[in-house]
Amino acid sequence: MTMKMQGYHTVAVRLNDPFGTKRKYTFINKVWLPKILALWIMIMVFASRVLYNRMDAENKERRKEVLVSMCDQRARMLQDQFNVSVNHVHALAVLVSTFHYYKNPSAIDQETFAEYTARTAFERPLLNGVAYAQRVVNSERDEFEKQHGWTIKTMEREPSPMRDEYAPVIFSQETVSYIESLDMMSGEEDRENILRARSTGNAVLTRPFRLLGSHHLGVVLTFPVYKFKLEPNPSVEERIEATAGYLGGAFDVESLVENLLGQLSRNQAIVVNVYDITNTSDPLVMYGREHQDCDISLERLSMLDFGDPFRRHQMICRYLQKAPTAWTAITTASLIFVIGLLVGYMIYGAALHIVKVEDDFDQMEKLKGQAEAADVAKSQFLATVSHEIRTPMNGILGMLALLLDTDLSSTQRDYGQTAQACGKALIALINEVLDRAKIEAGKLNLEVVPFDIRAILDDVLSLFSEKSRHQGVELAVFVSDKVPDIVVGDPGRFRQVITNLVGNSVKFTEKGHIFVQVHLADHAQVVLGASSDTTLNRGFKGAVSSHFSTLSGREAADDRNNWDTFKKLIANEEFMCNASNNVIGPDELFQNVTLMVSVEDTGIGIPVPAQERVYMPFMQADSSTSRNYGGTGIGLSISKCLVELMGGQINFISRPQIGSTFSFTAVFRRCQNITTGDMKKSLAGDLPTTFKGLKAILVDERPVRAAITKYHLKRLGILVEIAASIKIAATMSGINGIVRSRNRLQQDMILIEKDSWLSSEDDFLNLRLINCKQNGDDNLLSKMILLATNITSAEFDKAKAAGFADTVIMKPLRASMVAACLQQVFGTGKKPQGKEMLNGSFLRSLLCGKKILVVDDNRVNRRVAAGALKKFGADVECAESGKDALALLQFPHNFDACFMDIQMPEMDGFEATRRIRMLESKANEQMNGEYPPANRTSRTTEWHLPILAMTADVIHATHDECLKNGMDGYVSKPFEEENLYQAVAIFFEPKPVSDS
Amino acid sequence: MDIVNQLQRQYVDFLSSLYREGLLDDQFLQIQKLQDESNPDFVNEVVTLFFEDSEKLLHNLAIALSVDQQHVDYQKVDACVHQFKGSSSSIGAQRVRNICVSFRTCYDAKNLEGCLRCLQQVKDEYYLVKNKLQTLFRLEQQIVAAGGAIPIMG
């Protein structure tokens, strides 16, 4: 119960385990994954934005630089050209002063001036024209007007009003001839200019205004012309005093800049504005439109110096068009973004996949755990259920057995027997399933007890003998002489494997033979290894010949299993036996002995495709197998497990329609103590020794079969000579007879195989004749015994007539059976005891009058046990503790048996038993010393009280424990009739029915 | 005769109900079979022994499990329960026996709480089966008094 509970407990723990450890290896969280993806996308957006900004800024910087350089270039050029023009005007001023004032008379008149200026106009491309205005004070006006013949006019072309001073134009370039005689001082701008020019002595500029002729924006440049060379650093008054006139020129700034820009026309994308910013609060436009469509975001301001310190000018440049969209930046940034996005998505996908795979893995783990748990649970369930079924089934079978012992009509008996057969089949199946479950659960422990292999094989054979005989299949067993008589191992399991294999063979074999061989494994391997080479060399020679030298003459699956090999095995064996008389064989030194058992049949074989799943439980060759032959297909798988538990391995060779040969190895321990005498006797289902030393001739044309028969006869101590035919046997018998005719009987028996007899009946007569001749006395005649697998009644009659003994030895041979037959033939046997009836009355006959001691500390148990035993006529005495029992069992006592409870306070059953045994051995020693054997009680030669344990839990371990502690057996508590009978029957002879 | 018949039927019904409820098992049947002319009062004798022993054991168990909660003498408990299990299975008091089995797992695990629970259960079951058996004997006596034979089950 506790074990079971633990089992379930571990299952539960295993089931829980996967949940506990789940997810500890997951490094990606499924919930966080989308968030991480979103974050990644945001980062990518930011990154590409930054990239874009940087590229854009770079572009702008470059644009700005371009603008700056362009603007500066323009400003410089403008300034240069302007300065060139100014210089030229200056030169004109110098010209005028030189030739008009220093020369007397003047070398220049209007015509000269006009021509000169016209011809040098290319030097002053920026000037519309130049003119010279003479300084005329009011007092000189009349004289001046007379001299020139015109009056001084204002700018409005009216006669000038009276002023302090005038500046009428006297020379003018042709382009501006319209201003001749106009008073320059009448214009506001010009007047200011003139005044400033003469006081500074430098070129001065007006603020921009619309020029008279072209109506272009322009400025007027004015140079003072002095009458004489001035002192260095003259004062303002000196300058004004020395002023003779003014040379002026109109700069057409618009044309100027237009021209300039025309020269640089390759870059139209720029807008240029020139301002006069003398008055900073109100810049005046010199060039360019005030409100032009342009990119106002970026501008360059370049200062211009036109040589007039009073006036300040500046140039402002702008791009005409807005900065073009930075496609490169955009594409680069978006490309980076897209790449980032893709990378992110790929990682996301991979992570998702990982998560999914991990989930799947988890699930698989869980399922695996469940499957394993289910498997364990299945095994436990099977074990439990099988066990639970087995218990009531045993009841059913027991009751059926009891029922069949009662008086039944034949129909009732038939029904009962059928039910019993079915029940037995069921319990066999359940046992198999239980075994399988136990093996799977690893709970199957092998026993370690000494046993006789040959006896076990005989038992197995006896199980199938009826069936094989019925089918006419030759069933035979051969155990090599090298195999020890007693080995230590698990006889039950060994028997189970062989039973299973032989059972399969019997099931699937309709004609031919089933041959079980046991050899030492290493020995057999050497021989088989050698012979497999030779068979390979021989090729198909064996298959061509219609007759095979196997047991039945039919072909066997394993080519090696023929007489050649078999002969070698035996021969080798004999040789080794001889050798080992002197030298202990290497095998002997070891504790272990490995046996190789092979079961060869000539059945239907296993289809090749099915061969690989032979060992799988519940698998049969095909579905029709179970229909035709029955069975569950669990046997081989159990056999395999058992063989593996026994430290061996199982394999097979099978050829469809020819047969199968299963062979397995198993490791057993050699029996330690050499004094196996008693044990052998007790274990080896005692074979009679009455035939020891008898001689026999065996006539068999098949060497393998002959060897087997010889093996069985040898076990009985019979010396056997083999003759291949009756003729040879006759010769052998004859020759021997001549040599030692009178001494004693040559052969005690002649065993003849049925086949050999039928094939040569004439020879047989001959043999018989010789036999008769040699031994005149009928009693001394060699017994003729027929060996047969099956025999018809006609054949039997014929055999009898031919002089065979009444008893035909039927195959399959078993030593004990052969012995029984021989006993019949020789008349030495006692009448075999019939199978006793198994029921209460028999139990009563066993127990009646016996004095039995019941030891149990539990009053109720004691009373019940006593009651049960009394019921069967026993004389019961009780003891309530181990001590009391010991007191009662002091010698001499007259108890026949003792039933002992195991678990008792103070002194338990084991302890009590040990003490009883000690007492007994002491008593035995004394008795051997004191009393002659005749005085002993007739019942025993030595004191040995059968002690049976009474125990509630009937498990194997307890049984072992009981035996270990000197008990003789155990009965379940409370008593069951059959169980009690089985236990008691071992110790008490059934005979005393008449005694009591 | 009617009364006898009726009593007998009552007896059979009652006994089979005891089997049906699992209070008794085949062992009780076996004990009944053991009773014969040579041993006319066997069942009663055994059952009385059982009652006496059981009450003593229950008393001992109660003491062992209640005297000192810290150091329960599990060996003593084991001895008592083993005895109880033995006698109950001999008598065929199946349910008592089954509780003894689970009792054993409890004290094997030194599970005091479980032991106390089992003790209570075993007491309950014991008194139940005792009650029933006494009723059964009363019925038997009535049948005998009425001059009938006690019917044999099975």
Short mmCIF file of N, CA and C in Angstrom, two decimals, chain A residues 1-2 5 857-872 901 903-905 952-953 973-975 977, chain B residues 27 30-31 33-34 36 39 42 45-46 49-50 52-53 56 78 82-87 89-91 101 104-105 108:
data_model
loop_
_atom_site.label_atom_id
_atom_site.label_comp_id
_atom_site.label_asym_id
_atom_site.label_seq_id
_atom_site.Cartn_x
_atom_site.Cartn_y
_atom_site.Cartn_z
N MET A 1 0.84 -1.20 0.00
CA MET A 1 0.00 0.00 0.00
C MET A 1 0.88 1.26 0.00
N THR A 2 1.83 1.25 0.91
CA THR A 2 2.74 2.42 0.96
C THR A 2 3.50 2.60 -0.35
N MET A 5 1.28 4.10 -2.90
CA MET A 5 1.05 5.52 -2.65
C MET A 5 2.26 6.32 -3.11
N ASP A 857 0.20 -14.88 19.07
CA ASP A 857 -0.05 -14.04 20.24
C ASP A 857 -1.48 -13.52 20.24
N ASN A 858 -2.13 -13.63 19.13
CA ASN A 858 -3.49 -13.09 19.03
C ASN A 858 -4.50 -14.20 19.35
N ARG A 859 -5.23 -13.95 20.39
CA ARG A 859 -6.14 -15.00 20.87
C ARG A 859 -7.13 -15.43 19.79
N VAL A 860 -7.65 -14.42 19.13
CA VAL A 860 -8.68 -14.72 18.13
C VAL A 860 -8.09 -15.59 17.03
N ASN A 861 -6.92 -15.13 16.56
CA ASN A 861 -6.27 -15.90 15.50
C ASN A 861 -6.00 -17.33 15.94
N ARG A 862 -5.50 -17.39 17.16
CA ARG A 862 -5.15 -18.69 17.69
C ARG A 862 -6.37 -19.61 17.69
N ARG A 863 -7.44 -19.04 18.19
CA ARG A 863 -8.67 -19.82 18.31
C ARG A 863 -9.16 -20.28 16.95
N VAL A 864 -9.09 -19.36 15.98
CA VAL A 864 -9.59 -19.69 14.64
C VAL A 864 -8.71 -20.76 13.99
N ALA A 865 -7.40 -20.56 14.13
CA ALA A 865 -6.49 -21.54 13.53
C ALA A 865 -6.70 -22.91 14.16
N ALA A 866 -6.80 -22.88 15.48
CA ALA A 866 -7.01 -24.15 16.16
C ALA A 866 -8.30 -24.80 15.70
N GLY A 867 -9.33 -23.97 15.59
CA GLY A 867 -10.63 -24.49 15.15
C GLY A 867 -10.52 -25.13 13.78
N ALA A 868 -9.83 -24.44 12.87
CA ALA A 868 -9.72 -24.94 11.51
C ALA A 868 -8.98 -26.27 11.48
N LEU A 869 -7.89 -26.34 12.24
CA LEU A 869 -7.09 -27.57 12.22
C LEU A 869 -7.85 -28.72 12.90
N LYS A 870 -8.56 -28.36 13.94
CA LYS A 870 -9.34 -29.39 14.65
C LYS A 870 -10.37 -29.98 13.73
N LYS A 871 -10.91 -29.12 12.92
CA LYS A 871 -11.95 -29.56 11.99
C LYS A 871 -11.43 -30.68 11.10
N PHE A 872 -10.14 -30.62 10.77
CA PHE A 872 -9.56 -31.68 9.94
C PHE A 872 -9.00 -32.81 10.80
N ASP A 901 3.07 -18.00 14.05
CA ASP A 901 2.86 -16.61 13.61
C ASP A 901 4.22 -15.95 13.55
N GLN A 903 4.89 -12.33 13.26
CA GLN A 903 5.04 -11.08 14.00
C GLN A 903 4.44 -11.22 15.39
N MET A 904 5.32 -11.41 16.35
CA MET A 904 4.85 -11.54 17.73
C MET A 904 5.74 -10.66 18.61
N PRO A 905 5.19 -10.15 19.65
CA PRO A 905 6.03 -9.35 20.54
C PRO A 905 7.06 -10.24 21.25
N ALA A 952 -0.04 -13.02 7.01
CA ALA A 952 -1.17 -12.41 6.31
C ALA A 952 -0.76 -11.92 4.93
N ASP A 953 0.50 -11.42 4.83
CA ASP A 953 0.90 -10.95 3.50
C ASP A 953 1.72 -12.03 2.81
N LYS A 973 -2.79 -16.56 6.20
CA LYS A 973 -3.66 -16.42 7.37
C LYS A 973 -4.74 -15.44 7.01
N PRO A 974 -5.96 -15.65 7.17
CA PRO A 974 -6.58 -16.87 7.68
C PRO A 974 -6.45 -18.05 6.71
N PHE A 975 -6.61 -19.23 7.22
CA PHE A 975 -6.35 -20.45 6.43
C PHE A 975 -7.26 -20.56 5.22
N GLU A 977 -8.19 -23.56 2.42
CA GLU A 977 -8.08 -25.01 2.40
C GLU A 977 -6.95 -25.49 1.48
N GLN B 27 -14.21 -14.94 5.48
CA GLN B 27 -13.60 -15.55 6.64
C GLN B 27 -14.64 -15.87 7.71
N GLN B 30 -16.16 -18.99 6.83
CA GLN B 30 -15.27 -20.10 7.18
C GLN B 30 -15.42 -20.46 8.66
N ILE B 31 -15.45 -19.42 9.48
CA ILE B 31 -15.57 -19.66 10.92
C ILE B 31 -16.89 -20.36 11.23
N LYS B 33 -18.39 -22.26 9.31
CA LYS B 33 -18.30 -23.65 8.88
C LYS B 33 -17.57 -24.51 9.91
N LEU B 34 -16.64 -23.87 10.60
CA LEU B 34 -15.86 -24.62 11.58
C LEU B 34 -16.71 -25.06 12.78
N ASP B 36 -19.33 -27.02 14.55
CA ASP B 36 -20.12 -28.25 14.34
C ASP B 36 -20.46 -28.88 15.68
N ASN B 39 -18.00 -28.80 18.30
CA ASN B 39 -17.59 -27.43 18.67
C ASN B 39 -18.79 -26.50 18.54
N PHE B 42 -18.60 -22.39 18.73
CA PHE B 42 -17.32 -21.88 18.25
C PHE B 42 -17.38 -20.41 17.86
N GLU B 45 -17.81 -18.04 20.67
CA GLU B 45 -16.59 -18.01 21.48
C GLU B 45 -15.53 -17.11 20.84
N VAL B 46 -15.32 -17.36 19.56
CA VAL B 46 -14.30 -16.59 18.85
C VAL B 46 -14.66 -15.12 18.82
N LEU B 49 -14.16 -13.53 22.12
CA LEU B 49 -12.72 -13.27 22.28
C LEU B 49 -12.32 -12.00 21.53
N PHE B 50 -12.85 -11.92 20.35
CA PHE B 50 -12.55 -10.76 19.50
C PHE B 50 -12.99 -9.47 20.18
N GLU B 52 -13.49 -8.90 23.36
CA GLU B 52 -12.68 -8.60 24.55
C GLU B 52 -11.33 -8.00 24.14
N ASP B 53 -10.67 -8.72 23.22
CA ASP B 53 -9.36 -8.25 22.77
C ASP B 53 -9.45 -6.85 22.18
N LYS B 56 -9.83 -4.05 24.62
CA LYS B 56 -8.56 -3.81 25.31
C LYS B 56 -7.60 -3.04 24.38
N ASP B 78 1.95 0.21 16.86
CA ASP B 78 2.15 -0.83 15.86
C ASP B 78 1.69 -2.18 16.40
N HIS B 82 -1.38 -4.14 14.83
CA HIS B 82 -1.11 -5.45 14.24
C HIS B 82 -2.04 -6.52 14.82
N GLN B 83 -2.14 -6.51 16.12
CA GLN B 83 -3.04 -7.46 16.79
C GLN B 83 -4.46 -7.29 16.28
N PHE B 84 -4.84 -6.05 16.25
CA PHE B 84 -6.22 -5.75 15.85
C PHE B 84 -6.47 -6.23 14.43
N LYS B 85 -5.47 -5.97 13.58
CA LYS B 85 -5.61 -6.39 12.18
C LYS B 85 -5.71 -7.90 12.11
N GLY B 86 -4.85 -8.58 12.87
CA GLY B 86 -4.87 -10.04 12.85
C GLY B 86 -6.20 -10.59 13.30
N SER B 87 -6.68 -10.09 14.43
CA SER B 87 -7.91 -10.67 14.94
C SER B 87 -9.10 -10.31 14.06
N SER B 89 -9.06 -9.77 10.88
CA SER B 89 -9.09 -10.53 9.64
C SER B 89 -9.45 -11.99 9.92
N SER B 90 -9.11 -12.48 11.11
CA SER B 90 -9.50 -13.84 11.45
C SER B 90 -11.01 -13.97 11.58
N ILE B 91 -11.59 -12.90 12.09
CA ILE B 91 -13.02 -12.96 12.32
C ILE B 91 -13.78 -12.62 11.04
N VAL B 101 -5.15 -1.38 8.03
CA VAL B 101 -4.12 -1.26 7.01
C VAL B 101 -3.76 0.21 6.78
N ARG B 104 -1.88 1.69 9.54
CA ARG B 104 -0.47 1.36 9.51
C ARG B 104 0.32 2.36 8.68
N THR B 105 -0.24 2.73 7.53
CA THR B 105 0.48 3.73 6.73
C THR B 105 0.61 5.03 7.50
N ASP B 108 3.28 4.59 10.18
CA ASP B 108 4.58 4.46 9.52
C ASP B 108 5.10 5.83 9.16
#
